[in-house]
Amino acid sequence: MPLADVVDPLNAILESFGGPLLVVLFYWFRFHTMKGTRSFTTRPLFLFGLAVFITPFLVTYAFLPDKLSPLAAVWLLMFAWLIPVAPKAWRKFCQELAGIPVRAFALRDALAASPFQVAPDDMQSLQRKLSRVGYQVDDFRATQSTAIQSRFLKISALMLHLERWAAEHDAFMERNSDLYAELLAVYDSLCFRTVRVLKSSAEIYGAIMEDSQVEPDDWQALDQLSTRHSAVSQLQLAAQTAAGCMLEDLRKDMDSLLNNLLLFAARAALAGEWTFARSRKRLGAIGFVLEPAPPGIVKVVAVVAAFAFVWCLAWLLGSGKVVHMPGDQYVGMMRTLLMTPLYLIVNFWLVYYFKRQYAFANETIFGRLPVGFILTIGLWSALILFPIQAAFDFYQFPQKPYLDVVLHELPLLTFPWGIAAMAALLVQDSTWGRRSRKTRRMRDGLVFGGGMTVLLWVLLGIHQVSPMPVMEVVDNVSGWAFFWSFVLPTFAFGFIIGYALIAWLREAAARVPVRSAPLATASLASA
């Protein structure tokens, strides 16, 4: 085979996809602001945040090669990262949209607050492991050792499972082997220190009780020794205080190490599983008793996207003889199939994000609706969707002046703005008061369906004053055909979305995440 037969197709592929690939790779690395960024959230959320982050730069590149060479366009987009504030703020917004690092911190706090029980299969392994350092699991001789032992067993169980994950060549454990080695070194040091402190405190308290003729379990009598004013009593009090301080310092060091271990285990579970529920199940195998996770935004968005895509596909197939797409027919159909789900995905995610993160997106303390948020949330949606809409304008109407098409298509952004406003209104807990769940869902459906129908009429009215190329689809449709092909499907689509999914979105957005949390280092526990 001639070499040219291999080189020519390769050159063609690189000319078409080489530039976009370089842009994607460059901003892929810009998205990773800390080691293991991916492990701070679930994989679907991470991919969504990454896609939102890269999309504006990729869309910009799509227009630049018309004026510049592909290489110059790539270099220009790389230098765009040096613009002050804006690119970093956009990255921060996309990371928060993806739940980085909120997801990992929230899961860590859930683990810290959940009950813990060592699995029976792990108990024998723990007993053998701890007996090597001289620690007996059933040893309660030292005062306050119950609190110490509960922490120590939880730490040991976590380390046991981390060791198993490392032996299974878990990808997260291999990528973070340095941090795991640090945690392991701190744990080994803590094991010997725990045995030393417990034995020392037990001997101190035993000597005090024996010298004062106090029964071993009479702690009240032991505390009364401190009220005596003899020299012996003062020495006993000093020894008792020293033993208590040793136990308290040990408890603090255990809490510090446990804080790091919980976060490390949460990140390992998030990195190794696709869904949040499966990550919680993996952590439950360690011994944590976690309540089932409430519905999350990922499932809501996935369902609404799938439903919108299937609905639009069925509408295109059913109305093909009545409705004819203006401009390029293929691009017009792709626009309908992609933009409609995107309207719902972007708006639902934005409403969910702002309502959970910021107080201005929720009711006031007097139960009043956040009118300002409801009316302005759609502006974010319009800004995000405008580049995608402009790209479809370019390919759907190649024969018309591009800037003229883009300007006349701007009123189309009323549709995502209206969807965002309706979603922001309906997710508020005070919208329907204390009505029954079925009544609230019915009203959600009527409002969402009616609102989308009103938006359709608004766009039609604007089209009569300032013609929009996309709305030419209704120009040659009769009155009854318009009703059956546009009005009725739009209302039915909105009613189903409102009835089936708004309540789900409202429940998911009502949960309050951890905005930020201090990340203690393992070295704090090594003292």
Coordinates of N, CA and C in Angstrom, one line a residue, residues 35-36 39-40 159 162 166 172-187 256-257 259-268 519-524:
K35 N -5.4 18.3 42.4 CA -5.2 16.9 42.1 C -6.4 16.1 42.4
G36 N -6.8 15.3 41.4 CA -8.0 14.4 41.6 C -9.3 15.2 41.5
S39 N -12.5 13.2 41.2 CA -12.9 12.4 42.3 C -13.8 13.2 43.3
F40 N -14.0 14.5 43.1 CA -14.8 15.3 44.1 C -16.2 15.3 43.7
M159 N -9.2 1.8 57.1 CA -7.8 1.5 56.6 C -7.8 0.1 56.0
L162 N -9.5 0.4 52.6 CA -8.6 1.0 51.7 C -7.4 0.1 51.2
A166 N -6.6 -1.0 47.4 CA -5.3 -0.8 46.9 C -4.8 -2.2 46.3
F172 N -8.3 4.9 41.5 CA -8.1 6.1 42.4 C -7.0 5.9 43.4
M173 N -6.9 4.7 43.9 CA -5.8 4.4 44.9 C -4.4 4.5 44.2
E174 N -4.3 4.0 43.0 CA -3.0 4.1 42.3 C -2.7 5.5 42.0
R175 N -3.7 6.3 41.6 CA -3.3 7.7 41.2 C -3.0 8.5 42.5
N176 N -3.5 8.2 43.6 CA -3.3 8.9 44.9 C -2.5 8.0 45.8
S177 N -1.5 7.3 45.3 CA -0.7 6.4 46.2 C 0.1 7.2 47.2
D178 N 0.5 8.4 46.8 CA 1.3 9.2 47.8 C 0.5 9.6 49.0
L179 N -0.8 10.0 48.8 CA -1.6 10.4 49.9 C -2.0 9.2 50.7
Y180 N -2.2 8.1 50.0 CA -2.6 6.9 50.8 C -1.4 6.4 51.6
A181 N -0.2 6.5 51.1 CA 1.0 6.2 51.9 C 1.2 7.1 53.1
E182 N 0.8 8.4 52.9 CA 0.9 9.3 54.1 C -0.1 8.9 55.1
L183 N -1.3 8.6 54.7 CA -2.4 8.2 55.7 C -2.0 6.9 56.4
L184 N -1.4 6.0 55.6 CA -1.0 4.7 56.2 C 0.1 4.9 57.3
A185 N 1.1 5.8 57.0 CA 2.1 6.1 57.9 C 1.6 6.7 59.2
V186 N 0.6 7.6 59.0 CA 0.0 8.3 60.2 C -0.8 7.3 61.0
Y187 N -1.5 6.3 60.3 CA -2.3 5.3 61.0 C -1.4 4.4 61.8
S256 N -8.8 14.1 63.7 CA -8.1 14.7 62.5 C -7.8 13.7 61.4
L257 N -7.3 12.5 61.8 CA -7.1 11.5 60.9 C -8.4 10.9 60.3
N259 N -11.1 12.5 59.8 CA -11.6 13.5 58.9 C -11.0 13.3 57.5
N260 N -9.7 13.1 57.5 CA -9.0 12.9 56.2 C -9.4 11.5 55.6
L261 N -9.5 10.5 56.4 CA -9.9 9.2 55.9 C -11.3 9.2 55.3
L262 N -12.2 9.9 56.0 CA -13.6 9.9 55.4 C -13.6 10.6 54.1
L263 N -12.9 11.7 53.9 CA -12.9 12.4 52.7 C -12.2 11.6 51.6
F264 N -11.1 10.9 52.0 CA -10.4 10.1 51.0 C -11.3 8.9 50.6
A265 N -12.0 8.3 51.5 CA -12.9 7.2 51.1 C -14.0 7.7 50.3
A266 N -14.6 8.8 50.6 CA -15.7 9.4 49.8 C -15.2 9.7 48.4
R267 N -14.0 10.2 48.2 CA -13.5 10.5 46.9 C -13.2 9.2 46.1
A268 N -12.7 8.2 46.8 CA -12.5 6.9 46.2 C -13.8 6.3 45.7
L519 N -10.2 21.4 55.0 CA -9.6 20.1 54.6 C -8.4 20.0 55.4
A520 N -8.5 19.2 56.5 CA -7.3 19.0 57.4 C -6.3 18.0 56.7
T521 N -5.1 18.3 56.9 CA -4.0 17.4 56.3 C -3.7 16.3 57.2
A522 N -3.2 15.2 56.7 CA -2.9 14.0 57.5 C -1.8 14.3 58.5
S523 N -0.9 15.2 58.1 CA 0.2 15.5 59.0 C -0.2 16.1 60.3
L524 N -1.5 16.6 60.4 CA -1.9 17.1 61.7 C -2.1 16.0 62.7

